[in-house]
mmCIF file of C-alpha atoms in Angstrom:
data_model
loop_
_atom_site.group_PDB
_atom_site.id
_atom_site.type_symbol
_atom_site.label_atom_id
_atom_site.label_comp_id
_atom_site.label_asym_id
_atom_site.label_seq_id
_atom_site.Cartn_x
_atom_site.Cartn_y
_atom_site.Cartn_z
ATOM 1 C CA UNK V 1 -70.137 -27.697 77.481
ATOM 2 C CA UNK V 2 -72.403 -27.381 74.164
ATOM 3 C CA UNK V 3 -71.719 -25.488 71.801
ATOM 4 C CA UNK V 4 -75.134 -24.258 70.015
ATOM 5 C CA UNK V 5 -74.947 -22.991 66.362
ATOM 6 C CA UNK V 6 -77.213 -20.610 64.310
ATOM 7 C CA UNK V 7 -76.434 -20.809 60.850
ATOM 8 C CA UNK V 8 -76.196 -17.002 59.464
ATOM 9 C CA UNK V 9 -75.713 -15.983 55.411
ATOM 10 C CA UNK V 10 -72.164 -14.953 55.053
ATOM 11 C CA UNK V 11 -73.374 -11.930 52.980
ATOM 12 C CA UNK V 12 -76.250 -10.613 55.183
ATOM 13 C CA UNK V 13 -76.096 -12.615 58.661
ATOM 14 C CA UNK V 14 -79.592 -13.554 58.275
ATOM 15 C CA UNK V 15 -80.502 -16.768 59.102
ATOM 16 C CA UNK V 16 -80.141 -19.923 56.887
ATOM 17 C CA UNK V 17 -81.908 -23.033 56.244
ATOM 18 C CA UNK V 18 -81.732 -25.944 54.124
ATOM 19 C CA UNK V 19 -84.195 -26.089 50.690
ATOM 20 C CA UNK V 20 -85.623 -29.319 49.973
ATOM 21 C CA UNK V 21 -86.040 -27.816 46.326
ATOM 22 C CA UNK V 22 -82.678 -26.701 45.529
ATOM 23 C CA UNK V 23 -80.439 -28.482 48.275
ATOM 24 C CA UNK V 24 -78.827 -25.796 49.278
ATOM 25 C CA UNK V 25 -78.601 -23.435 52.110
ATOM 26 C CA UNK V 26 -80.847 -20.494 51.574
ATOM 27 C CA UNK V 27 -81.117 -16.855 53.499
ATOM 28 C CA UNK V 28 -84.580 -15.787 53.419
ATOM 29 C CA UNK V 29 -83.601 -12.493 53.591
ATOM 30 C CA UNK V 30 -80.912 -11.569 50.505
ATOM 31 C CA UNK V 31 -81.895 -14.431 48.532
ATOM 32 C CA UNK V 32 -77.902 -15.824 48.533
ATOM 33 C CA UNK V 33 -77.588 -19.400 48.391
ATOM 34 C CA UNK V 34 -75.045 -21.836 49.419
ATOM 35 C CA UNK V 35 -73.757 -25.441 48.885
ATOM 36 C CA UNK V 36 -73.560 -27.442 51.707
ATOM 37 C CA UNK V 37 -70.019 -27.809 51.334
ATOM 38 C CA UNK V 38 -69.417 -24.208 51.688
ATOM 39 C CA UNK V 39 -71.174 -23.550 54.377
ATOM 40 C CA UNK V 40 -69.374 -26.726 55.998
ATOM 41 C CA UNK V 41 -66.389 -25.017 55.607
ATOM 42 C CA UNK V 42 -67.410 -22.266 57.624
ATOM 43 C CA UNK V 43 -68.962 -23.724 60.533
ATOM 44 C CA UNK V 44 -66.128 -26.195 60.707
ATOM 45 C CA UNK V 45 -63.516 -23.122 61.413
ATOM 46 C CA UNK V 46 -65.908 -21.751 63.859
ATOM 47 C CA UNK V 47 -66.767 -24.976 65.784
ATOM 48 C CA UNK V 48 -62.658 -25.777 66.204
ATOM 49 C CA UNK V 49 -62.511 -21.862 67.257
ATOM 50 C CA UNK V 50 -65.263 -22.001 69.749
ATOM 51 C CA UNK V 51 -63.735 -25.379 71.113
ATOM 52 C CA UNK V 52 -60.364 -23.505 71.285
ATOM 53 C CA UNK V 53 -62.475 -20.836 73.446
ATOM 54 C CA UNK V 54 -64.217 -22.800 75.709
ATOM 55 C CA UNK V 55 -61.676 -23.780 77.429
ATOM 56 C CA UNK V 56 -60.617 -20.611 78.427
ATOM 57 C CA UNK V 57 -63.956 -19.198 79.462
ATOM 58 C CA UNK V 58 -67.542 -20.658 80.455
ATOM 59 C CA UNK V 59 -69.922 -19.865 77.444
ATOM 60 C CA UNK V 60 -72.913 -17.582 77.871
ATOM 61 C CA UNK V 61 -75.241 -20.739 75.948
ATOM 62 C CA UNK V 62 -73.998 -23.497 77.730
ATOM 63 C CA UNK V 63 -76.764 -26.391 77.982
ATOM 64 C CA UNK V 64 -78.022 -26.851 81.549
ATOM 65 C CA UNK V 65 -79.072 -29.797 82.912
ATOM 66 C CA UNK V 66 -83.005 -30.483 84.455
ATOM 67 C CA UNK V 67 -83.794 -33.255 86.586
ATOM 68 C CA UNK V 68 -87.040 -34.218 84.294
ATOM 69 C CA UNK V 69 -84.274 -34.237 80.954
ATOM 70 C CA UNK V 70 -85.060 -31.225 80.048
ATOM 71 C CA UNK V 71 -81.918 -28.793 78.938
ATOM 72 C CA UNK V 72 -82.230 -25.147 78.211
ATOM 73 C CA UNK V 73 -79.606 -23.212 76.251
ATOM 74 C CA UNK V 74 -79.388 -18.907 75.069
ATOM 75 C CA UNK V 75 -80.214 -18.463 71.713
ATOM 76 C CA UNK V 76 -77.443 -16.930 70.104
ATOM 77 C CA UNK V 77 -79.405 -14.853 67.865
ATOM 78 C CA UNK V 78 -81.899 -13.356 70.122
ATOM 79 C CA UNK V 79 -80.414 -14.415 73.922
ATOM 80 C CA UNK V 80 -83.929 -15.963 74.822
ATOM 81 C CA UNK V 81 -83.764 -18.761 76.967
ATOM 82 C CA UNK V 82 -84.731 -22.228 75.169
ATOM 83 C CA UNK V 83 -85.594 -25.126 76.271
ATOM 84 C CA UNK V 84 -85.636 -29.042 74.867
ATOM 85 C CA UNK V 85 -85.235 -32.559 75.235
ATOM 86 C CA UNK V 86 -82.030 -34.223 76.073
ATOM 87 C CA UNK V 87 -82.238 -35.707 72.478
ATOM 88 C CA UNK V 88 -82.654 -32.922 70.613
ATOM 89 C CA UNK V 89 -80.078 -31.799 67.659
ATOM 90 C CA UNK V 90 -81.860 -29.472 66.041
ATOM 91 C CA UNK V 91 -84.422 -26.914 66.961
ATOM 92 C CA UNK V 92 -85.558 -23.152 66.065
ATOM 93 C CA UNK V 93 -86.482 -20.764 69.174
ATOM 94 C CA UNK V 94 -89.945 -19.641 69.188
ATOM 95 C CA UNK V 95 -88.788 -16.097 70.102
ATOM 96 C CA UNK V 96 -86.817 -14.892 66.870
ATOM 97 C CA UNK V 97 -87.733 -18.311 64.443
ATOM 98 C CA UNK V 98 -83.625 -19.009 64.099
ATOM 99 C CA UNK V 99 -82.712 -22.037 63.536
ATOM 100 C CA UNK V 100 -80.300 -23.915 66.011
ATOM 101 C CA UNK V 101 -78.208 -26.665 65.509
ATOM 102 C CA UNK V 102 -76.271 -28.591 68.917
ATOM 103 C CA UNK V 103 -74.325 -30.871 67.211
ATOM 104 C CA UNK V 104 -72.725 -32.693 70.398
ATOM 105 C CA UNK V 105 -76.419 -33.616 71.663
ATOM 106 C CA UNK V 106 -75.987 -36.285 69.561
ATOM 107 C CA UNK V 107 -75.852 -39.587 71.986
ATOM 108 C CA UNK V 108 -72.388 -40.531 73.408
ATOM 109 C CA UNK V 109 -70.936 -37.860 70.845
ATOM 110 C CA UNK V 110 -71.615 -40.019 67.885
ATOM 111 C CA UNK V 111 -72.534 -38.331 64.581
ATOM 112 C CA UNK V 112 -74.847 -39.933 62.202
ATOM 113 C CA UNK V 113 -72.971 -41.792 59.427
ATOM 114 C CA UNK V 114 -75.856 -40.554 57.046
ATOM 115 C CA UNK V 115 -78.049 -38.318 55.680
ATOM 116 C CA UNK V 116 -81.293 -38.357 53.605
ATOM 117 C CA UNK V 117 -81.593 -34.925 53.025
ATOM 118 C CA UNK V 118 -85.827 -33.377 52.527
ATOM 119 C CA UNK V 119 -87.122 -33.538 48.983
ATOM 120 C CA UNK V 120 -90.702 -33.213 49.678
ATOM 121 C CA UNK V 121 -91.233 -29.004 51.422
ATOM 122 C CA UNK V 122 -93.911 -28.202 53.648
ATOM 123 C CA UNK V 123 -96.477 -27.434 51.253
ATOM 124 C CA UNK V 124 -96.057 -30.241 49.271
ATOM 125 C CA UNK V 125 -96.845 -32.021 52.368
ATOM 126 C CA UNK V 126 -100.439 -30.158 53.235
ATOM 127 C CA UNK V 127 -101.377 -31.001 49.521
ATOM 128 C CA UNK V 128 -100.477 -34.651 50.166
ATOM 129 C CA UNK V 129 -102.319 -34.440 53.230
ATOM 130 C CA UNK V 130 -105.470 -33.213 51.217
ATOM 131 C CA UNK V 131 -104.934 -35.512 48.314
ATOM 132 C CA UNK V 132 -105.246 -38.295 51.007
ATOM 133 C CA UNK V 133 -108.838 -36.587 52.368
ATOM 134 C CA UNK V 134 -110.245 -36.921 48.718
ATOM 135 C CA UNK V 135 -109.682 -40.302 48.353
ATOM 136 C CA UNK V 136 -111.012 -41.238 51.420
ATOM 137 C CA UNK V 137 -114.960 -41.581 50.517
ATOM 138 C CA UNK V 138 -116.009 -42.891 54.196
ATOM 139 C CA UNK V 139 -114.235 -39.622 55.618
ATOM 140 C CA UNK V 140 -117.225 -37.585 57.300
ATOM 141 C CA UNK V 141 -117.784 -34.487 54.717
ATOM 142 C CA UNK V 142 -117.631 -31.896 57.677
ATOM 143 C CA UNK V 143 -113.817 -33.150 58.312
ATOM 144 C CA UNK V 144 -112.480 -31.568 55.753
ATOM 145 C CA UNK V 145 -114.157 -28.254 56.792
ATOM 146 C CA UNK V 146 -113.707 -28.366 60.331
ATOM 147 C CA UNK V 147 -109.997 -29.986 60.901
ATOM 148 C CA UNK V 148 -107.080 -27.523 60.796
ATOM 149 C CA UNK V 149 -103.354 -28.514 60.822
ATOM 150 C CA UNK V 150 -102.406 -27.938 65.026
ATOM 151 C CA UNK V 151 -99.088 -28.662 64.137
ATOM 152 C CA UNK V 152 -96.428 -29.740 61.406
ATOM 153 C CA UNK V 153 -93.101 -30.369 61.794
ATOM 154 C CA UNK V 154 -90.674 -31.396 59.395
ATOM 155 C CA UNK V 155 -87.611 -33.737 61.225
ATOM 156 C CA UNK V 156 -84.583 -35.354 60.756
ATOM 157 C CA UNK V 157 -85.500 -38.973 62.981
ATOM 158 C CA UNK V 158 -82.628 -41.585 63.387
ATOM 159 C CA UNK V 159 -82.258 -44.701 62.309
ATOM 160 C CA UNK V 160 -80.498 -47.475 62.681
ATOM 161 C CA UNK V 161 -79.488 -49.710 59.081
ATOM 162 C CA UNK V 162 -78.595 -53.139 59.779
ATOM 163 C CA UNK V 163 -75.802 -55.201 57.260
ATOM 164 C CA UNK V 164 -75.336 -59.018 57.037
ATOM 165 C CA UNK V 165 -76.570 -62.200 55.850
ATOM 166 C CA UNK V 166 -78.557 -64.721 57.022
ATOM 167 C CA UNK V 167 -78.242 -68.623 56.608
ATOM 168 C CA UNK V 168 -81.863 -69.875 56.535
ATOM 169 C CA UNK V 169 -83.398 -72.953 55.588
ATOM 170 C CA UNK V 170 -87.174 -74.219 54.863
ATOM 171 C CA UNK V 171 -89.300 -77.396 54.934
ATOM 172 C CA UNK V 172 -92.383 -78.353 53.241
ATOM 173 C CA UNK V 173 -95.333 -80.290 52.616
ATOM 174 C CA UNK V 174 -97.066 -79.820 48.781
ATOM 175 C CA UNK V 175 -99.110 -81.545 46.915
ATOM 176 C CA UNK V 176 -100.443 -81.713 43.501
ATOM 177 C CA UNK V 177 -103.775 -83.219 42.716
ATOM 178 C CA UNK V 178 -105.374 -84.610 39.520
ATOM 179 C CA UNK V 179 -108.001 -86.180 38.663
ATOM 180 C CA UNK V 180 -109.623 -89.067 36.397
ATOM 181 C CA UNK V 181 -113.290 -89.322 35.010
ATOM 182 C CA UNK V 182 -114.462 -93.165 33.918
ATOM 183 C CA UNK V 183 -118.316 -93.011 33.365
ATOM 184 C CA UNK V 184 -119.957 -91.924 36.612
ATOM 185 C CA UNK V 185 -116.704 -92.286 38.463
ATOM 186 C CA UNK V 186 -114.220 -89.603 39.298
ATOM 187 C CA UNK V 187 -110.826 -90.375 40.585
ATOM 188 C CA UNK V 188 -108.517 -87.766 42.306
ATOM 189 C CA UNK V 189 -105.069 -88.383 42.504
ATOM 190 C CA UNK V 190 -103.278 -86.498 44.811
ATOM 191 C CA UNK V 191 -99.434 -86.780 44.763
ATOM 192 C CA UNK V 192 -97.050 -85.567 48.075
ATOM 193 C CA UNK V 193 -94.034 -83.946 47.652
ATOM 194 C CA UNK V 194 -91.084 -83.108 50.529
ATOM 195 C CA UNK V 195 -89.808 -79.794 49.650
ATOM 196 C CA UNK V 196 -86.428 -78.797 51.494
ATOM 197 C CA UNK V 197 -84.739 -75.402 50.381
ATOM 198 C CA UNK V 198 -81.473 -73.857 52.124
ATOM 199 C CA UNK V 199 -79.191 -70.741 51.118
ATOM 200 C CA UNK V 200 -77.109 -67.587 52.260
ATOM 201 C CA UNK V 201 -78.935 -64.617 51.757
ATOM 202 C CA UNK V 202 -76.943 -60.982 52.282
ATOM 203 C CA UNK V 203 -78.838 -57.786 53.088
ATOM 204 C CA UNK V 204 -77.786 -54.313 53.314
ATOM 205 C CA UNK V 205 -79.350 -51.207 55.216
ATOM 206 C CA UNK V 206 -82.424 -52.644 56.763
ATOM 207 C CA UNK V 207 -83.738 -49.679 58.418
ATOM 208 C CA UNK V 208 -85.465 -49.613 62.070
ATOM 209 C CA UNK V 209 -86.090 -46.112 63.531
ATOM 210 C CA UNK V 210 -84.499 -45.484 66.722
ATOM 211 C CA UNK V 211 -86.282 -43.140 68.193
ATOM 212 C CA UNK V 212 -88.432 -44.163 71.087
ATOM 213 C CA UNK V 213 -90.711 -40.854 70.328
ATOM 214 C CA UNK V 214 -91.658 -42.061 67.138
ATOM 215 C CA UNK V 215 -94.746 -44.451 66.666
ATOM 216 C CA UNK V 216 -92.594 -47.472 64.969
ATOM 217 C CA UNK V 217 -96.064 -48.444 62.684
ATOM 218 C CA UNK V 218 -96.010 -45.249 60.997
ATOM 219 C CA UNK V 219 -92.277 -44.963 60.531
ATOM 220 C CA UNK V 220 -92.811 -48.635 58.949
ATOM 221 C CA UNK V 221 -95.834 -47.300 56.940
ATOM 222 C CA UNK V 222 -94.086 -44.573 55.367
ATOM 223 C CA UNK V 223 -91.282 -46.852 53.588
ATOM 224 C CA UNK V 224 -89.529 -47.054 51.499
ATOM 225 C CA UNK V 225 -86.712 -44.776 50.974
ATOM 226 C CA UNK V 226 -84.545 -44.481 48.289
ATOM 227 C CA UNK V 227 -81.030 -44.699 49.406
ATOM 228 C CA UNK V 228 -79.817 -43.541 46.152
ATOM 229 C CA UNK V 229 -79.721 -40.310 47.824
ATOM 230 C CA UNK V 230 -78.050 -41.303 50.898
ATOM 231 C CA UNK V 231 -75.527 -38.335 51.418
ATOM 232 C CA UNK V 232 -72.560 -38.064 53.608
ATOM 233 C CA UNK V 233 -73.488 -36.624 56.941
ATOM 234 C CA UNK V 234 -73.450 -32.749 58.117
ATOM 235 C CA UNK V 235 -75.024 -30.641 60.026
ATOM 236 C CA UNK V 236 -75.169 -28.362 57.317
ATOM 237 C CA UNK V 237 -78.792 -29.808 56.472
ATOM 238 C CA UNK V 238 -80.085 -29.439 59.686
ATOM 239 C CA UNK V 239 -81.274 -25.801 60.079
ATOM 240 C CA UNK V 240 -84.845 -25.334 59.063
ATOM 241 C CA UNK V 241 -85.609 -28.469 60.141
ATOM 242 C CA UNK V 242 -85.655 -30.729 63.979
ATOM 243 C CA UNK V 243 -83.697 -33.086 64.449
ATOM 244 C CA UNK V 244 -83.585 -35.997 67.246
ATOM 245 C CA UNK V 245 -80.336 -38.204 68.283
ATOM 246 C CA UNK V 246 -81.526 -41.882 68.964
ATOM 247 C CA UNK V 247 -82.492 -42.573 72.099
ATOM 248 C CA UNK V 248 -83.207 -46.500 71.265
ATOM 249 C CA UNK V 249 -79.382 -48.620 70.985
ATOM 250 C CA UNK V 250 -78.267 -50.562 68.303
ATOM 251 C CA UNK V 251 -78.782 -53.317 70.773
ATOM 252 C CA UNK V 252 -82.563 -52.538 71.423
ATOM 253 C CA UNK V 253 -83.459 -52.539 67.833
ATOM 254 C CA UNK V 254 -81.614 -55.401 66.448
ATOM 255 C CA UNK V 255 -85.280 -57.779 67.512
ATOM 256 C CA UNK V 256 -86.934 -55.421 64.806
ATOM 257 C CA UNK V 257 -84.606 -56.001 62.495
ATOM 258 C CA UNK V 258 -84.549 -59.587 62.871
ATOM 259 C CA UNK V 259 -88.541 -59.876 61.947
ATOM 260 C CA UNK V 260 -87.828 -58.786 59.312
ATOM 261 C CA UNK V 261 -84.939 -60.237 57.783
ATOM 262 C CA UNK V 262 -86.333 -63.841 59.010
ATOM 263 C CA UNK V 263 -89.566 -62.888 56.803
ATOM 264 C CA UNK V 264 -87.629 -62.177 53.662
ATOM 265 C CA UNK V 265 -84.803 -64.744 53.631
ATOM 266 C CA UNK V 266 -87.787 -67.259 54.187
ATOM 267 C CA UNK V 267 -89.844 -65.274 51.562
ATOM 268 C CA UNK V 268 -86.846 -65.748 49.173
ATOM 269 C CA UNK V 269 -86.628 -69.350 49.096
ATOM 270 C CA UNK V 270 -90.735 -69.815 49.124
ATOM 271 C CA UNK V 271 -90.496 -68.060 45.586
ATOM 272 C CA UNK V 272 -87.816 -71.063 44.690
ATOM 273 C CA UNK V 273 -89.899 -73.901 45.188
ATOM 274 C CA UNK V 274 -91.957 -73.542 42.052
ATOM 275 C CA UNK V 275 -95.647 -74.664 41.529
ATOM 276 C CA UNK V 276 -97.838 -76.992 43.792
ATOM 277 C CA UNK V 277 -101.231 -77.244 44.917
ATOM 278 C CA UNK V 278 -100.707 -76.939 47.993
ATOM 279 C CA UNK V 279 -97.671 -75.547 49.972
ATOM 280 C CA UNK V 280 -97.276 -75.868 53.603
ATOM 281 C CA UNK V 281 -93.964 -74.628 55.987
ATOM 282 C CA UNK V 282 -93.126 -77.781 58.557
ATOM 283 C CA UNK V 283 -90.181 -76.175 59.785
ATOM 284 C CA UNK V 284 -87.864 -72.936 59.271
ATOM 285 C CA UNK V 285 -84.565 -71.955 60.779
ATOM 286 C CA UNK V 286 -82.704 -68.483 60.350
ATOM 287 C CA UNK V 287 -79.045 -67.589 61.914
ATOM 288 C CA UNK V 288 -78.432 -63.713 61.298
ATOM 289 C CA UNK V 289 -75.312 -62.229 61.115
ATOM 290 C CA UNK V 290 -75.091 -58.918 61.474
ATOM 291 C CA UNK V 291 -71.358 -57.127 60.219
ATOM 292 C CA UNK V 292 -72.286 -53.644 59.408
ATOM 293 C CA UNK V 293 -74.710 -51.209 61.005
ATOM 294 C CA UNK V 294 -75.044 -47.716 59.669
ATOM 295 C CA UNK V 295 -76.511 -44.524 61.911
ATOM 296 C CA UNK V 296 -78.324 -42.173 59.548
ATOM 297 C CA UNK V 297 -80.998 -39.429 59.610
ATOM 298 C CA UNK V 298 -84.210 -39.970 57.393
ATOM 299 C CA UNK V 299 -87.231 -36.919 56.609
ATOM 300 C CA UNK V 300 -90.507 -37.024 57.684
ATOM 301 C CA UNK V 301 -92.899 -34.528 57.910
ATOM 302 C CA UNK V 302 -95.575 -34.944 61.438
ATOM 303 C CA UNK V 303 -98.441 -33.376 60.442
ATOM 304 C CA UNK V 304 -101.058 -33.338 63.557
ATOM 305 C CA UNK V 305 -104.523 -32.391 62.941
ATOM 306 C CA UNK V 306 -107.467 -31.957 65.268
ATOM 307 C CA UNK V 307 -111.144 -32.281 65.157
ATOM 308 C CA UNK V 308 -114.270 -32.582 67.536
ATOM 309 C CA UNK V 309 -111.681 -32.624 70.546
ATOM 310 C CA UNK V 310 -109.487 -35.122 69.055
ATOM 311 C CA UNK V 311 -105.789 -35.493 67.338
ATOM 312 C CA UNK V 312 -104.888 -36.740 64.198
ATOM 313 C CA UNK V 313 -101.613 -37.983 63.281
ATOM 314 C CA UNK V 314 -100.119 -39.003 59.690
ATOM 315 C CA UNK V 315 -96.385 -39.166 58.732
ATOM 316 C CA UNK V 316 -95.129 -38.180 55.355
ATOM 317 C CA UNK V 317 -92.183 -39.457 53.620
ATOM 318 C CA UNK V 318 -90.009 -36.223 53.480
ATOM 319 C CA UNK V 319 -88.576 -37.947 50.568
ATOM 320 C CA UNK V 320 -91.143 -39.588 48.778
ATOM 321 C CA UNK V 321 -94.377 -38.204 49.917
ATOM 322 C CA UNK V 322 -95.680 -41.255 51.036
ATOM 323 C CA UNK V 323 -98.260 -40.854 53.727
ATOM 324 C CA UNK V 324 -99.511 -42.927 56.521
ATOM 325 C CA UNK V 325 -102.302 -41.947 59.391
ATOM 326 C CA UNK V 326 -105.425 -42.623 60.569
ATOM 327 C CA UNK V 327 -108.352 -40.997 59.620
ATOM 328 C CA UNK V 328 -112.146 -40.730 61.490
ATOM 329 C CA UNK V 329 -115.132 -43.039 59.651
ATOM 330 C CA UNK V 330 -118.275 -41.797 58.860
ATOM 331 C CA UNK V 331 -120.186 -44.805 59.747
ATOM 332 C CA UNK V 332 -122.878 -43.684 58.083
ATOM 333 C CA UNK V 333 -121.667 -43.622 54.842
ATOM 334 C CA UNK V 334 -120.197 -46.984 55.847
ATOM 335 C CA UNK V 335 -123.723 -48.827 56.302
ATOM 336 C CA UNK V 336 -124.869 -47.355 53.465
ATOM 337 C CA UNK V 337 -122.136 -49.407 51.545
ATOM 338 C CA UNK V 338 -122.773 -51.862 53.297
ATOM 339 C CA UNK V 339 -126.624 -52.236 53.097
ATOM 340 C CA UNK V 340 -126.386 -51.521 49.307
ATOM 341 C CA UNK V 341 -124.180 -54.456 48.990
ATOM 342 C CA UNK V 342 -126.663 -56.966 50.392
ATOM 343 C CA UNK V 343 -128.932 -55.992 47.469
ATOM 344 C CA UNK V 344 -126.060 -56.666 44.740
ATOM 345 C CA UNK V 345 -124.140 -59.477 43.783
ATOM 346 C CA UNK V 346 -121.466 -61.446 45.357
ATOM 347 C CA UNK V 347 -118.951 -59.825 43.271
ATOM 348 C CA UNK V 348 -120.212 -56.900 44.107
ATOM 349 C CA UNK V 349 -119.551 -57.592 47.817
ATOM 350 C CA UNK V 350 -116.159 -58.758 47.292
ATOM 351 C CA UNK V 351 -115.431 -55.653 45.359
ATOM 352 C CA UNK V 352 -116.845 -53.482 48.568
ATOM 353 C CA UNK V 353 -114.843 -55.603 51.226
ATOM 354 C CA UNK V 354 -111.725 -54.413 49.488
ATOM 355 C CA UNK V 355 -112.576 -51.230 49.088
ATOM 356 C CA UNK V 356 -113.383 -50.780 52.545
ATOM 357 C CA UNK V 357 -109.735 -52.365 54.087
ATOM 358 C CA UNK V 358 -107.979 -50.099 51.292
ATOM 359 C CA UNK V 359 -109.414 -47.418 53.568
ATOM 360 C CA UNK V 360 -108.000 -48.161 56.503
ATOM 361 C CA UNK V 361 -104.165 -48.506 54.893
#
């Protein structure tokens, strides 16, 4: 039995939803506002009341089960039938726009730990979107024109942070060279060195998102966020927003994780070894331990965009505002460069080579 939750103003009953301006609950339609801690009081009463009351009677939204994962529930603003994935915690039904919130879709009937809640609003996202066309030279002119935003979605997507240390050690080859002028003759003297560094390095909250939806290169791309403003969880900052539970386990993600704690503990003792010539790894070891994982909720905008036929995807930090996507090449403009480098200088060249890789970031 689910119970599904529309968050109404307690002054007006009109429907609520979090602001990523003020961070508080906001009705739309008498301009009230709310903290999320009042509101949580609430909904708190009425979830224990409606738990109280469904075991005497079936409820009219109960979630219904579809052999393809699919679950439909009643909207209990409007009574239209919804439907959406097994994973989903937070919705709004195309019908009447409310706002829904399931909280026991979440997997097993675990709750996040924590929250991020939005900063960045939807409009702030379109303008980062367009701030990213205009830096884009290579983008085709007529893309700017032509492309509309099919779709934008602002979401809640789990993740999973990972606690622990790591004990790794290093070995190396260097060198350091010198050399010796006598007349005509020049003599290089080139000196080896065996390098061996070891240590205990503790990390805290490496995220990996665990949502098997989500492309994990653009979740990656959009990093970092600031976990200064890592809140307590609720549900309270769900409406207004989707939500997903994770549908990838601790388990599955922990090989994620580990590529990148084995990168930075061996990162932090390469910046111990000091200066050589020539550095070169011989052999590296790294035994994670992991003692404390963490299930949170982080923003991010989806912004899908079409043109000529095809889709467009970029991610935005709902935090931050960082953005990550791809974008189309006019290949034109691209020889151009290109051709008008061969006339220049080298320098000029290497100046267009990184220009043209900054692009594709």
């Amino acid at each position: 039995m689910a119970q599904v939750t529309n968050y109404q103003c307690p002054a007006c009953t009109g429907p609520l939803h979090f602001s990523s301006k003020t961070k508080k609950l906001e009705c739309d339609y008498c301009g009230s506002s709310y903290e999320v801690s009042e509101i949580d009081a609430i909904y708190n009463k009425k979830v224990d009341a409606a738990k109280e009351e469904s075991q005497k009677k079936k409820q009219e939204n109960e979630i219904k089960w579809d052999a393809t994962g699919i679950r439909s529930y009643n909207c209990p603003s409007c009574g239209a039938e919804i439907f959406c994935d097994i994973n989903t915690v937070a919705t709004s039904c195309p019908y009447c726009s409310n706002p829904s919130v399931i909280p026991n879709q979440f997997t097993a009937g675990r709750m996040p730990d924590l929250v991020i809640p939005f900063s960045v609003d939807k409009k702030q996202a379109i303008n980062a979107l367009t701030e990213h066309y205009n830096k884009k030279p290579l983008l085709p002119k007529v893309f700017k024109t032509e492309n509309h935003i099919e779709e934008i979605k602002g979401i809640y997507v789990p993740f999973w942070l990972f606690g622990g240390s790591s004990n790794a050690s290093v070995n190396l080859d260097c060198t350091n060279s010198s050399s010796a002028r006598s007349g005509n003759t020049e003599t290089i003297t080139t000196k080896h060195y065996k390098v061996s560094r070891k240590g205990k390095i503790l990390f805290q909250k490496i995220p990996v998102d665990a949502s098997k939806k989500m492309d994990n290169a653009l979740m990656d791309s959009i990093e970092p966020f600031n976990y200064s403003k890592l809140e307590k969880f609720s549900t309270s900052y769900l409406p207004g927003f989707y939500a997903e539970a994770y549908d990838d386990s601790e388990e599955d993600c922990k090989p994620r994780a580990q590529v990148r704690i084995e990168s930075s503990s061996i990162g932090a003792l390469l910046d111990t070894v000091g200066s050589y010539d020539t550095q070169s790894v011989t052999s590296k070891e790294v035994d994670i331990k992991y003692d404390d994982t963490a299930y949170a909720l982080f923003p991010v905008w989806l912004l899908n965009t079409k043109w000529r036929d095809k889709n467009f995807l970029f991610g935005i930090n709902g935090q931050t505002g960082k953005l990550a996507g791809d974008l189309p090449v006019s290949w034109g403009k691209f020889w151009a460069y290109f051709f008008a480098v061969l006339a220049g200088s080298g320098a000029v060249l290497t100046a267009i080579c990184y220009f043209i890789m900054g692009y594709f970031k």
